[in-house]
Amino acid sequence: MAYVDGFLLPVPTKNLAAYRKVSRQAGKIWREYGALAYTECVADDLDDERRAMFARSVKLKPEETLVFSWILYKSRAERNRINKKVAADPRLKAPEAMPFDMKRMVWGGFKTLVQL
């Protein structure tokens, strides 16, 4: 079954263009090493209390945009293999150069329950 890494991260709205550039490069690298899909989304509908929990989970500030991302793999073993290669790839910038606060990013790995 497929495996997914999911991410929520606060990106300063003024840095969205820079984040998009970093994300496109990262996505190409993940796909090059075997990820099946790489997707980045920006929050568009977090107005009610239940949806606002996404923003609270990263302590989203008014000048930030919430990004929801996921990477799809064939399996957890494939994810581990791919992420090891990605982590060693010199094309990715050092964490200090990222256009967002990595300390407030939340992420996790998920086994597929239903796939249609």
CSV table of C-alpha atoms in Angstrom, one decimal, residues 9-105:
chain,number,residue,atom,x,y,z
A,9,LEU,CA,3.9,24.7,7.9
A,10,PRO,CA,3.6,28.5,8.4
A,11,VAL,CA,5.1,30.5,5.6
A,12,PRO,CA,5.4,34.3,5.8
A,13,THR,CA,3.0,35.5,3.1
A,14,LYS,CA,5.8,37.8,1.8
A,15,ASN,CA,7.9,34.7,1.3
A,16,LEU,CA,5.4,32.6,-0.7
A,17,ALA,CA,7.2,33.2,-4.0
A,18,ALA,CA,10.5,32.1,-2.5
A,19,TYR,CA,8.8,29.1,-0.9
A,20,ARG,CA,7.3,28.1,-4.2
A,21,LYS,CA,10.7,28.2,-5.8
A,22,VAL,CA,12.3,26.0,-3.1
A,23,SER,CA,9.3,23.7,-3.2
A,24,ARG,CA,9.4,23.2,-6.9
A,25,GLN,CA,13.1,22.3,-6.7
A,26,ALA,CA,12.5,20.0,-3.7
A,27,GLY,CA,9.6,18.3,-5.5
A,28,LYS,CA,11.7,17.6,-8.6
A,29,ILE,CA,14.4,16.0,-6.4
A,30,TRP,CA,11.8,13.8,-4.5
A,31,ARG,CA,10.3,12.7,-7.8
A,32,GLU,CA,13.8,12.0,-9.2
A,33,TYR,CA,14.5,9.6,-6.3
A,34,GLY,CA,11.2,7.8,-6.7
A,35,ALA,CA,8.4,9.7,-4.9
A,36,LEU,CA,5.1,9.1,-6.8
A,37,ALA,CA,3.7,12.6,-6.1
A,38,TYR,CA,4.7,15.8,-4.5
A,39,THR,CA,2.0,18.3,-3.7
A,40,GLU,CA,2.0,21.8,-2.0
A,41,CYS,CA,-1.2,23.6,-1.1
A,42,VAL,CA,-2.0,26.9,0.6
A,43,ALA,CA,-4.9,27.3,3.0
A,44,ASP,CA,-8.0,28.8,1.5
A,45,ASP,CA,-10.8,28.0,4.0
A,46,LEU,CA,-9.9,27.9,7.7
A,47,ASP,CA,-12.7,30.2,9.0
A,48,ASP,CA,-14.6,28.0,11.4
A,49,GLU,CA,-13.4,26.6,14.7
A,50,ARG,CA,-12.8,23.1,13.5
A,51,ARG,CA,-10.7,24.1,10.5
A,52,ALA,CA,-8.8,26.7,12.5
A,53,MET,CA,-7.1,23.9,14.4
A,54,PHE,CA,-4.8,23.5,11.4
A,55,ALA,CA,-3.6,27.1,11.9
A,56,ARG,CA,-3.3,26.7,15.7
A,57,SER,CA,-1.2,23.6,15.3
A,58,VAL,CA,1.6,25.7,13.8
A,59,LYS,CA,0.9,28.9,15.8
A,60,LEU,CA,0.0,30.7,12.5
A,61,LYS,CA,0.5,34.4,12.7
A,62,PRO,CA,-1.7,37.0,10.8
A,63,GLU,CA,1.2,37.7,8.4
A,64,GLU,CA,1.6,34.0,7.5
A,65,THR,CA,0.0,31.6,5.1
A,66,LEU,CA,-0.6,28.0,6.1
A,67,VAL,CA,0.9,25.4,3.7
A,68,PHE,CA,-0.4,21.8,3.6
A,69,SER,CA,1.9,19.4,1.7
A,70,TRP,CA,2.2,15.7,1.1
A,71,ILE,CA,4.5,13.3,-0.6
A,72,LEU,CA,3.3,10.0,-1.9
A,73,TYR,CA,5.5,6.9,-2.0
A,74,LYS,CA,5.0,3.2,-2.9
A,75,SER,CA,5.6,2.1,0.6
A,76,ARG,CA,7.2,3.1,3.9
A,77,ALA,CA,10.4,1.3,3.0
A,78,GLU,CA,10.5,3.3,-0.3
A,79,ARG,CA,9.9,6.5,1.7
A,80,ASN,CA,12.8,5.8,4.0
A,81,ARG,CA,15.1,5.0,1.0
A,82,ILE,CA,14.1,8.1,-0.9
A,83,ASN,CA,14.3,10.5,2.1
A,84,LYS,CA,17.8,9.2,2.9
A,85,LYS,CA,18.9,10.2,-0.6
A,86,VAL,CA,17.0,13.5,-0.5
A,87,ALA,CA,18.7,14.4,2.8
A,88,ALA,CA,22.1,13.8,1.3
A,89,ASP,CA,21.4,15.7,-2.0
A,90,PRO,CA,23.5,18.9,-2.2
A,91,ARG,CA,20.9,20.7,-4.4
A,92,LEU,CA,18.7,21.3,-1.3
A,93,LYS,CA,19.4,24.4,0.7
A,94,ALA,CA,20.5,24.3,4.3
A,95,PRO,CA,17.6,24.6,6.7
A,96,GLU,CA,18.7,28.1,7.8
A,97,ALA,CA,18.0,29.3,4.2
A,98,MET,CA,14.4,28.1,4.2
A,99,PRO,CA,11.8,30.8,3.7
A,100,PHE,CA,9.7,29.6,6.7
A,101,ASP,CA,10.2,28.7,10.4
A,102,MET,CA,11.1,25.0,10.4
A,103,LYS,CA,10.7,24.8,14.2
A,104,ARG,CA,6.9,25.3,13.8
A,105,MET,CA,6.4,22.8,11.0
